[in-house]
mmCIF file of C-alpha atoms and ligand atoms in Angstrom:
data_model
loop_
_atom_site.group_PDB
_atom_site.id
_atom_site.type_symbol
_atom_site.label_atom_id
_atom_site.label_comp_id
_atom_site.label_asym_id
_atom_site.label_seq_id
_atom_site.Cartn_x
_atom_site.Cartn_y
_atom_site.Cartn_z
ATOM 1 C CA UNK S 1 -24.704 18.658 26.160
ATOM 2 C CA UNK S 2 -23.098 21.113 23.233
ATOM 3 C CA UNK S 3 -20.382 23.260 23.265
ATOM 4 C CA UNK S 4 -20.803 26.333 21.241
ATOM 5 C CA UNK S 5 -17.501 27.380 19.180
ATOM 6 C CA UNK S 6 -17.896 30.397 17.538
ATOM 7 C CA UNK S 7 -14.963 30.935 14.835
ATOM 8 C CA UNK S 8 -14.206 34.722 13.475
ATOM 9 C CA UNK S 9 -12.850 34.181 10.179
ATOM 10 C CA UNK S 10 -13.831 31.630 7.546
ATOM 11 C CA UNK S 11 -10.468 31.317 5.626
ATOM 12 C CA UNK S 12 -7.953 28.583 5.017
ATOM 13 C CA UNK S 13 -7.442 27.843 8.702
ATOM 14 C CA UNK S 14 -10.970 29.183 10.271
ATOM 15 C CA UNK S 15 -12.549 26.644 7.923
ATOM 16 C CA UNK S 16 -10.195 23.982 8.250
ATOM 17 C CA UNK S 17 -10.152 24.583 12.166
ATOM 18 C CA UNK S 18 -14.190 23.831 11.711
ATOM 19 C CA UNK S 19 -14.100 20.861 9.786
ATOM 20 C CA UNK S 20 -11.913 19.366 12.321
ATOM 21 C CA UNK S 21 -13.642 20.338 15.045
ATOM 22 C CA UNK S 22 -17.293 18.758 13.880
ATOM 23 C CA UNK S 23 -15.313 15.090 14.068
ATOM 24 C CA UNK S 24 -17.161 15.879 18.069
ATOM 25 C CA UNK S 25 -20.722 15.422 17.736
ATOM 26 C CA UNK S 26 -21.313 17.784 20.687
ATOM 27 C CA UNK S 27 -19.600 20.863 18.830
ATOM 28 C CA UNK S 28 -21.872 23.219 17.440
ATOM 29 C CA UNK S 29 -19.848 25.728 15.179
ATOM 30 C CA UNK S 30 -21.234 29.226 14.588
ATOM 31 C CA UNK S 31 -19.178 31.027 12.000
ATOM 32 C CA UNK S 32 -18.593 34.732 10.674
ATOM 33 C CA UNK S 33 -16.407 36.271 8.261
ATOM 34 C CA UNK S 34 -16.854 40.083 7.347
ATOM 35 C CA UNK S 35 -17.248 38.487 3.338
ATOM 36 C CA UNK S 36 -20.578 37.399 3.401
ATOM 37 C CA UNK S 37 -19.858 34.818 -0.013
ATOM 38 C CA UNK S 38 -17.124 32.954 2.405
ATOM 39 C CA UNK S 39 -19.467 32.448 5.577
ATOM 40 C CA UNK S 40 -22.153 31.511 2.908
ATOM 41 C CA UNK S 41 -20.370 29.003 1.115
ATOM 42 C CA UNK S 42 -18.636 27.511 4.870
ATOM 43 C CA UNK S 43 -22.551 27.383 5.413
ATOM 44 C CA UNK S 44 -23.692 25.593 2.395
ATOM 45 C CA UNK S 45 -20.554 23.081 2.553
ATOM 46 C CA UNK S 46 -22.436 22.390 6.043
ATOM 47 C CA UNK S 47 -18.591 23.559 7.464
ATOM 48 C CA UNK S 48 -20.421 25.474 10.204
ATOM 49 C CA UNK S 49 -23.912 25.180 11.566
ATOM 50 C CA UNK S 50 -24.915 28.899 11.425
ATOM 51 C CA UNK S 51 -23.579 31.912 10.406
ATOM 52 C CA UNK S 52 -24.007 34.767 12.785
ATOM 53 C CA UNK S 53 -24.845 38.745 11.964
ATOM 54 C CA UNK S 54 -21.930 40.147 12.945
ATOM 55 C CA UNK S 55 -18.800 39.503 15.206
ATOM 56 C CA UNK S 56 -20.623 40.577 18.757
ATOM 57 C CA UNK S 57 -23.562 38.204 18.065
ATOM 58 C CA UNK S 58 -20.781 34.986 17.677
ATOM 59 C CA UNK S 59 -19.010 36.080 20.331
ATOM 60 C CA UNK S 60 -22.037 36.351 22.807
ATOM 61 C CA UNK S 61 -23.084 32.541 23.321
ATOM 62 C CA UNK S 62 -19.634 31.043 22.682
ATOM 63 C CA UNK S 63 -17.849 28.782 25.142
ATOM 64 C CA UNK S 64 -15.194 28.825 22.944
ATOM 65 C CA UNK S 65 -14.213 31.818 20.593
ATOM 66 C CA UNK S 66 -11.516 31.647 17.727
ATOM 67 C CA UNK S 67 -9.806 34.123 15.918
ATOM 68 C CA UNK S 68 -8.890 32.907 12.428
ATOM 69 C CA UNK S 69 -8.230 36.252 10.822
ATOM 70 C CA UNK S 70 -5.117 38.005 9.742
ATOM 71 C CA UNK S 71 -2.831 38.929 12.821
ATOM 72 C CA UNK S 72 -3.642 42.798 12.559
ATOM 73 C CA UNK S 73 -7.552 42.149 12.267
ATOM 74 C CA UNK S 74 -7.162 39.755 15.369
ATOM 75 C CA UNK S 75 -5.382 42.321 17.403
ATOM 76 C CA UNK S 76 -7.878 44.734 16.300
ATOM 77 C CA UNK S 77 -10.295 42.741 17.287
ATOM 78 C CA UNK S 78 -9.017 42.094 20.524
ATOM 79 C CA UNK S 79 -9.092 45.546 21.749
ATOM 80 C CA UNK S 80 -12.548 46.005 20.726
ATOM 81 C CA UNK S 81 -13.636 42.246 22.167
ATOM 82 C CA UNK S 82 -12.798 44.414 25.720
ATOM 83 C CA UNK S 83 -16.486 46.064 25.251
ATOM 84 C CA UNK S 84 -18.454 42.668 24.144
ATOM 85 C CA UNK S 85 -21.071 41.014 25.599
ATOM 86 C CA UNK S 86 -19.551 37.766 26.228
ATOM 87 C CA UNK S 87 -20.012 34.412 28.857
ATOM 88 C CA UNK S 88 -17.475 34.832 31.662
ATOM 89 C CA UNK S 89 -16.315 30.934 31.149
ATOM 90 C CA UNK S 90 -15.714 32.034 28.005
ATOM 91 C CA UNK S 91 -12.270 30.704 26.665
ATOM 92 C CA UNK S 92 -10.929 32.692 23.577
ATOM 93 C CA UNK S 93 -7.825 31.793 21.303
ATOM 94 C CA UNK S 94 -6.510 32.613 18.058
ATOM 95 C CA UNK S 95 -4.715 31.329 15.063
ATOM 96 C CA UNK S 96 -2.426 33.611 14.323
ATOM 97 C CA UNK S 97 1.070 33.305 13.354
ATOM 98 C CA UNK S 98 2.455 35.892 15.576
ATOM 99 C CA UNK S 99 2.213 35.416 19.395
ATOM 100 C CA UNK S 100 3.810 38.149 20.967
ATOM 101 C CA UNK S 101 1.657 41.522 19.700
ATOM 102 C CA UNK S 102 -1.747 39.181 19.923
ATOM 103 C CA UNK S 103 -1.190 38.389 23.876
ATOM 104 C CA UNK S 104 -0.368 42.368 24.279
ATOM 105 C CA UNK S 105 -3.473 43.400 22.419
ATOM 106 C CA UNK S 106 -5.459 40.513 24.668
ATOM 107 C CA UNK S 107 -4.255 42.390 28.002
ATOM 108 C CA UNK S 108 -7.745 44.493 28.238
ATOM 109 C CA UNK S 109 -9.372 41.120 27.858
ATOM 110 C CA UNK S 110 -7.516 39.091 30.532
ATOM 111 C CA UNK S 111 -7.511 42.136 33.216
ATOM 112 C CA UNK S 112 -11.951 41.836 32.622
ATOM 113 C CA UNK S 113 -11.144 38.321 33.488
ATOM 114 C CA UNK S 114 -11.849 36.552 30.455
ATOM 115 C CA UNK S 115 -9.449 33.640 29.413
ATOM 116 C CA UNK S 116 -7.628 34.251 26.013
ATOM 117 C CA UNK S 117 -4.595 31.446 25.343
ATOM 118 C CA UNK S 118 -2.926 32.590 22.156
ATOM 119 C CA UNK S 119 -3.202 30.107 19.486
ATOM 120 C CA UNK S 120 -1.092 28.912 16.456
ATOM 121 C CA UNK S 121 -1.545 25.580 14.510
ATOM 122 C CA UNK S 122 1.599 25.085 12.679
ATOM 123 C CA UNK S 123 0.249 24.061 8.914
ATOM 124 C CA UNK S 124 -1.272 25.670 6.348
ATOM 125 C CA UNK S 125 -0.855 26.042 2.692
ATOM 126 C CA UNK S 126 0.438 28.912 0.037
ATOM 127 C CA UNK S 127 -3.168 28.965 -0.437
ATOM 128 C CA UNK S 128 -6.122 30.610 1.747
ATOM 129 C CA UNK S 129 -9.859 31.135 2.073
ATOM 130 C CA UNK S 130 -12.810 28.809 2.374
ATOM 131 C CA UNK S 131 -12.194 26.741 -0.709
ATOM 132 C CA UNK S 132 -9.039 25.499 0.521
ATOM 133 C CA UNK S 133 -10.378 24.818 4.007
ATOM 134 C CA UNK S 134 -9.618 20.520 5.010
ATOM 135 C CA UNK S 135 -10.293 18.534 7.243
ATOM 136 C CA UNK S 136 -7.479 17.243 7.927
ATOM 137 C CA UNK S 137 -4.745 20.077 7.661
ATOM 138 C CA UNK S 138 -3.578 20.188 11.305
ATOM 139 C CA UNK S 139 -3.018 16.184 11.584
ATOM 140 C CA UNK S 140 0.224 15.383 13.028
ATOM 141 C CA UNK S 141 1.350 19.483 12.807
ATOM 142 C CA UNK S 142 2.550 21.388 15.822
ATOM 143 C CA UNK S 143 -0.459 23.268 17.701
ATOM 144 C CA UNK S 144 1.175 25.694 19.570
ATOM 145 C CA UNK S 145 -0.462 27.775 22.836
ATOM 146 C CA UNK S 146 0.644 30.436 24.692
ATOM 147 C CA UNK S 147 -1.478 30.984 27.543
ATOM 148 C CA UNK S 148 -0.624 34.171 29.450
ATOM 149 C CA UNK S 149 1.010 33.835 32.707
ATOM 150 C CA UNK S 150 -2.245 34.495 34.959
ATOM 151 C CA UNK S 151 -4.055 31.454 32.733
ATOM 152 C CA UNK S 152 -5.911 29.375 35.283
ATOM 153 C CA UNK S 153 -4.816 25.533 34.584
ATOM 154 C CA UNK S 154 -7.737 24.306 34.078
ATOM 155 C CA UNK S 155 -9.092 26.828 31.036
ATOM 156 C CA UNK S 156 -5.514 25.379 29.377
ATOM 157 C CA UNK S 157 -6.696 22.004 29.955
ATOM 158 C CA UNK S 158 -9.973 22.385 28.888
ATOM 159 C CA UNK S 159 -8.801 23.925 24.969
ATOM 160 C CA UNK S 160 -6.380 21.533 25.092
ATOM 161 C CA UNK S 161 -9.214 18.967 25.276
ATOM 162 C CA UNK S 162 -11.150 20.965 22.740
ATOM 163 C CA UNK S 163 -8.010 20.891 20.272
ATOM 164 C CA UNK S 164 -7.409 17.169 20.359
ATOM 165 C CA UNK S 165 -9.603 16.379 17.746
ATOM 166 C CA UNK S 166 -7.672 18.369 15.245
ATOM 167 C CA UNK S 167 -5.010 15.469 15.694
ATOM 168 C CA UNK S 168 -2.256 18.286 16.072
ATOM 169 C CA UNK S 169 0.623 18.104 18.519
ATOM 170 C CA UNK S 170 -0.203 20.352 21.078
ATOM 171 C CA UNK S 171 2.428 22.489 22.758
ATOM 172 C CA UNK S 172 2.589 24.911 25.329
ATOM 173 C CA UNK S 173 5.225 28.036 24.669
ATOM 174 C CA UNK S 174 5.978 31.530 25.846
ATOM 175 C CA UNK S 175 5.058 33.594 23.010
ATOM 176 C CA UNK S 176 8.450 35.506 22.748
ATOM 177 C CA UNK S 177 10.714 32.208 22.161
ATOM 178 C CA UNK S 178 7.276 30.878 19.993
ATOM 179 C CA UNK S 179 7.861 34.795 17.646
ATOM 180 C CA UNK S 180 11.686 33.919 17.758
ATOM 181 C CA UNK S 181 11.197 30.366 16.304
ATOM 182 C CA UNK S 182 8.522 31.195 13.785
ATOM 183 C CA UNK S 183 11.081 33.518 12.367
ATOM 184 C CA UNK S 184 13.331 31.450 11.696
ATOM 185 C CA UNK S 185 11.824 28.274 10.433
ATOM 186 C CA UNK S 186 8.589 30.399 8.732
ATOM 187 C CA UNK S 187 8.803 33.953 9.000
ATOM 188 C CA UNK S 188 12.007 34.245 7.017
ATOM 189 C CA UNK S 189 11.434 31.833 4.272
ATOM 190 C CA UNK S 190 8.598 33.794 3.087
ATOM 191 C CA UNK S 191 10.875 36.631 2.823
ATOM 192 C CA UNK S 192 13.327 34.908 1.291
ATOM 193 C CA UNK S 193 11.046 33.076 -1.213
ATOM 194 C CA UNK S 194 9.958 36.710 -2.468
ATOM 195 C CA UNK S 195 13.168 37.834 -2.998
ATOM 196 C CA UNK S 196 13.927 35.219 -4.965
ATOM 197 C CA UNK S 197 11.296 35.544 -7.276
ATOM 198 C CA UNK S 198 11.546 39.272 -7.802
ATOM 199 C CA UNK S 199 15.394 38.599 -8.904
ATOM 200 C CA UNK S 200 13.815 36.170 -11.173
ATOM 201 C CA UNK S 201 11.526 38.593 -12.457
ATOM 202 C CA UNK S 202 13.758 40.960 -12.732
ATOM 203 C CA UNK S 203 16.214 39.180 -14.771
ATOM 204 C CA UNK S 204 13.564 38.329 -17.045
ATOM 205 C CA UNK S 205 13.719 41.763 -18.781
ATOM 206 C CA UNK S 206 17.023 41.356 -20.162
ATOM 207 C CA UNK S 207 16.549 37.155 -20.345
ATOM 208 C CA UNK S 208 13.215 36.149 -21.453
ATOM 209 C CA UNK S 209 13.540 32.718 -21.993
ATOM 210 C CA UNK S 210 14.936 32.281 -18.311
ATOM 211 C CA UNK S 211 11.736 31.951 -17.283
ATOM 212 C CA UNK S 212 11.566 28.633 -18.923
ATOM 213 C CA UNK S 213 14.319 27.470 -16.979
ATOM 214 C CA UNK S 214 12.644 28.231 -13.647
ATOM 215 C CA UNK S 215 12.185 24.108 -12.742
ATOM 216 C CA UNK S 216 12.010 21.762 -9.642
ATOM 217 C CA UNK S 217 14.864 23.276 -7.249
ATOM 218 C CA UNK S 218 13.645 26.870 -8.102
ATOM 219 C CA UNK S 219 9.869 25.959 -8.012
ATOM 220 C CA UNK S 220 10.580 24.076 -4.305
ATOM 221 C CA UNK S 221 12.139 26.441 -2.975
ATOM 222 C CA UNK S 222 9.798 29.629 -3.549
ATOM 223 C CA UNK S 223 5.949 27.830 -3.615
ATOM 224 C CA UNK S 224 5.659 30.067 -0.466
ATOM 225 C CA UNK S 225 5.840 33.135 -2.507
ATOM 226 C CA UNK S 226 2.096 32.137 -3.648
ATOM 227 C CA UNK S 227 1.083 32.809 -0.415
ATOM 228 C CA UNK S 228 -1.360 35.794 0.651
ATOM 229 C CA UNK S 229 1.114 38.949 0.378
ATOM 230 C CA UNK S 230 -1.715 41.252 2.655
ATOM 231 C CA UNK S 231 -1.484 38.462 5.328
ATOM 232 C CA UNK S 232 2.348 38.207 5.198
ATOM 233 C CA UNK S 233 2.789 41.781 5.186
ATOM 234 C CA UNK S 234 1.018 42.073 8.699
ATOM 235 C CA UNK S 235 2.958 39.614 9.638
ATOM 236 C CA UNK S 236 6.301 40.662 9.106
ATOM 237 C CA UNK S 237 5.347 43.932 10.533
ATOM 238 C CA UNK S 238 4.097 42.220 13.721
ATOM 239 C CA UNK S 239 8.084 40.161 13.951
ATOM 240 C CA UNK S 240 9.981 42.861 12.489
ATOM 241 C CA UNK S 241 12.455 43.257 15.570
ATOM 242 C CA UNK S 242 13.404 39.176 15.432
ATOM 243 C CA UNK S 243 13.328 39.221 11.516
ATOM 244 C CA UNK S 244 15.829 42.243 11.260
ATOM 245 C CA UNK S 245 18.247 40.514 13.519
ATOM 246 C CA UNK S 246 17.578 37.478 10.961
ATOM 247 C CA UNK S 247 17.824 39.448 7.956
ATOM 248 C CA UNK S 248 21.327 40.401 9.842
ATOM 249 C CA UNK S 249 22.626 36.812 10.430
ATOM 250 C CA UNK S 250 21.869 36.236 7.023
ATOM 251 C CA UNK S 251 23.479 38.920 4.961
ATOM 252 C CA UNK S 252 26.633 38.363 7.159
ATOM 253 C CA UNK S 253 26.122 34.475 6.017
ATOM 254 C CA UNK S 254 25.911 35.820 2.576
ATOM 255 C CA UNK S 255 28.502 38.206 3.247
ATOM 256 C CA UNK S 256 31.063 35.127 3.569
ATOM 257 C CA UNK S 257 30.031 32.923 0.859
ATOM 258 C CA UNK S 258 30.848 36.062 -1.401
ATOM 259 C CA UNK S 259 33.828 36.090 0.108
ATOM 260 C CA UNK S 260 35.088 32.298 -0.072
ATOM 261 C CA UNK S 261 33.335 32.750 -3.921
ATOM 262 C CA UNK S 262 35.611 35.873 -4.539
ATOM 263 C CA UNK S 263 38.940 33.979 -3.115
ATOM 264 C CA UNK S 264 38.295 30.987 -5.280
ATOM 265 C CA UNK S 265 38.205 28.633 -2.396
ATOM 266 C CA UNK S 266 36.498 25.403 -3.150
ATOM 267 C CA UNK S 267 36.928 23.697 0.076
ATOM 268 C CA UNK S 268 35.019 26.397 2.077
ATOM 269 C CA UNK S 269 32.408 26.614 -0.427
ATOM 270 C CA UNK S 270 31.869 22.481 -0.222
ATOM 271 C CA UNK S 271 32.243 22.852 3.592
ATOM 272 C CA UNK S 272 29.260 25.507 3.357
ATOM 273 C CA UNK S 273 27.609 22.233 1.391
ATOM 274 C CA UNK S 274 27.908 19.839 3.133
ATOM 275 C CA UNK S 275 27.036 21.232 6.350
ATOM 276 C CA UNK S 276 23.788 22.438 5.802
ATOM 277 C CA UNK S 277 23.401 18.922 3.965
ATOM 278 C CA UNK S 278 24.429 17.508 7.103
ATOM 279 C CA UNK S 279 21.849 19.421 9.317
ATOM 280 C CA UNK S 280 19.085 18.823 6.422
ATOM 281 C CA UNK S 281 19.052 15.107 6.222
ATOM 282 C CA UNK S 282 18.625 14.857 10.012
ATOM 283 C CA UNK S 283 15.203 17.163 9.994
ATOM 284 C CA UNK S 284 12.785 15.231 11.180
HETATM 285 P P1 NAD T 1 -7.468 33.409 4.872
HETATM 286 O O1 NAD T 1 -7.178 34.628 4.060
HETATM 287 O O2 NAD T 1 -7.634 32.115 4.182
HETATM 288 O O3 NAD T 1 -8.765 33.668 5.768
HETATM 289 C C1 NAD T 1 -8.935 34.794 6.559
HETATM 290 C C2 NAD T 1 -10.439 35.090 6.603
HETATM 291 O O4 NAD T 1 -10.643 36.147 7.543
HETATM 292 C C3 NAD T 1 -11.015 35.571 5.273
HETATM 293 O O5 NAD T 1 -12.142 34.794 4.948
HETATM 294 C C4 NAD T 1 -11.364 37.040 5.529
HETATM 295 O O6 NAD T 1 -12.524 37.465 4.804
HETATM 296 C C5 NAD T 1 -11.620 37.039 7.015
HETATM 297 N N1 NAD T 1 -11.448 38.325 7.677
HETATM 298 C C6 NAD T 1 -10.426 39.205 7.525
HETATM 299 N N2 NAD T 1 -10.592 40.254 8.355
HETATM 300 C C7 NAD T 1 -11.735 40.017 9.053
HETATM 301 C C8 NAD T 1 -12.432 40.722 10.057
HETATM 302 N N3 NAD T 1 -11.975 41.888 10.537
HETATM 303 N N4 NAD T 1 -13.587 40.196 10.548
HETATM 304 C C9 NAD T 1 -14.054 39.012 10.074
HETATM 305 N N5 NAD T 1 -13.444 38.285 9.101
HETATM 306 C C10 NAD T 1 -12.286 38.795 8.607
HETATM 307 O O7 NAD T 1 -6.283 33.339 5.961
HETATM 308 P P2 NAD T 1 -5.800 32.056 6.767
HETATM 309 O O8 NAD T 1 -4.689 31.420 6.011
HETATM 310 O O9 NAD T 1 -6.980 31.257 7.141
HETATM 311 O O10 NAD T 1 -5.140 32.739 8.052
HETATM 312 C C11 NAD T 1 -5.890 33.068 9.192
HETATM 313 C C12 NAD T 1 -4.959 33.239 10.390
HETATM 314 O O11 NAD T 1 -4.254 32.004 10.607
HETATM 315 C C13 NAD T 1 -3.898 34.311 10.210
HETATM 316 O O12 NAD T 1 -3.750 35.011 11.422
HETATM 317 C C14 NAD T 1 -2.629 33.547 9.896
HETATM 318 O O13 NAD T 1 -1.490 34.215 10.414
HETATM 319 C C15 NAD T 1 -2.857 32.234 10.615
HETATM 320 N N6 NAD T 1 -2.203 31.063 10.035
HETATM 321 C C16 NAD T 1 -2.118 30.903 8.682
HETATM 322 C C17 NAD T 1 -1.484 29.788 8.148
HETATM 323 C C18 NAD T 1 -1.368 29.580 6.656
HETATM 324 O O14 NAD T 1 -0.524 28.816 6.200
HETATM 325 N N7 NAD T 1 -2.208 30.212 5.851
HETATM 326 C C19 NAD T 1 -0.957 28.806 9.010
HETATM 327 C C20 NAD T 1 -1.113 28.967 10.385
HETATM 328 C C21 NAD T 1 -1.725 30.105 10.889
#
């Protein structure tokens, strides 16, 4: 027997997501991507089995259907998912990296009485689209789901059992504490990592040459900025609320290293050190 998975979205995850699920002989993948030159080349990498015409026709014989677009296409796409033609076992997810505003934009969906779990494999890369798609991305990553509250058991357990060949470690989470993690360990990073590099860059008008200098510490610590600035804008905008009160902690963090800089006090500063050293050897 096959299992049709139908994946909107042939990108960095979308493809990857495929890949990893045609380790089960009994998936058959039908893919579509509003760039026709991604869904042909997931095609002719034999990534997916068929591309479809457009979104309704991939949507209409799936058992399984998967967002892997940017968060504000999948939320688009969820309110207009409300008028397809679609199985009623039908189980849809996403991949998105916001939880919250994608299970409020699936509320039309669940009150027809389709299943939609909200999605989010925890890997990726600074870099996106088919041609970084692997097979192997998810292994060993957090797969997190947040299935609405009215989820019937055995829809969770069945995606569950879908997911396991993607080798991820799959967790279940309510998507507001998922939106207030991802903020800290992911959302505010990226915005970190950018605002490192534009200082950089803007130094560079009166320094030229310290662009030379920008090595290893500087390079580790803002490879994120790479990543897709259209797809981290949405995002952002979809977590502002938790990453203002980040952006809060922060500056008040900053706010008292200036100060323990301006007092000339060398044991705060090495306290400052060695805590976060502390806390940063024990990561797992
Ligand atoms: P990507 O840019 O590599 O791929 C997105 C694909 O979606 C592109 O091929 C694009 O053409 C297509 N697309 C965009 N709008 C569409 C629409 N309306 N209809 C059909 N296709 C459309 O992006 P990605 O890195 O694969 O990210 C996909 C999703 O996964 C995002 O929601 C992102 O938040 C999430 N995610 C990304 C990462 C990461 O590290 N990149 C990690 C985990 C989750």
């Amino acid at each position: 027997m096959t299992t049709n998975v139908s994946i909107i979205g042939l990108g960095l995850i979308g493809g990857s997501l495929a890949l990893a699920l045609k380790r089960n002989p009994e998936i058959v993948i039908t893919g579509f991507d509003r760039s026709y030159k991604s869904a042909d080349e997931a095609y002719r990498r034999g990534i997916i089995d068929s591309v479809a015409p457009s979104v309704k026709a991939a949507a209409k014989e799936a058992d399984y259907l998967i967002f892997a677009v940017p968060v504000a296409a999948t939320a688009q796409l969820l309110h207009e998912a409300v008028l397809w033609d679609m199985k009623p076992s039908v189980i849809v997810t996403d991949t998105g990296s916001t939880k919250q505003p994608i299970m409020s934009a699936a509320k039309g969906l669940i009150s027809k009485g389709i299943t939609f779990i909200g999605g989010h494999p925890m890997a990726g890369s600074h870099k996106s689209g088919i041609s970084a798609a692997i097979e192997h991305l998810f292994e060993n990553a957090y797969y997190v789901l947040t299935p609405p509250e009215s989820c019937p058991p055995d829809d969770l357990e069945r995606l569950t059992s879908l997911l396991t060949v993607t080798q991820g470690k799959l967790a279940v989470l309510d998507a507001s504490e998922h939106d207030r993690m991802t903020a800290v360990v992911s959302h505010f990073p990226h915005i970190i990592a950018s605002s490192l590099v534009n200082l950089l860059a803007s130094q560079e008008q009166r320094q030229p040459f310290v662009r030379r200098l920008a090595a290893g510490g500087f390079r580790d610590l803002t490879r994120i900025a790479s990543a897709d600035p259209v797809m981290w804008r949405d995002i952002t905008v979809q977590n502002k609320e938790e990453l203002i009160g980040q952006l809060d902690r922060w500056l008040s963090e900053m706010q008292t290293v200036r100060e323990m800089l301006k007092n000339n006090d060398p044991g705060s500063i090495q306290q400052f050190f060695d805590e976060a050293k502390q806390f940063r050897d024990h990561l797992p």
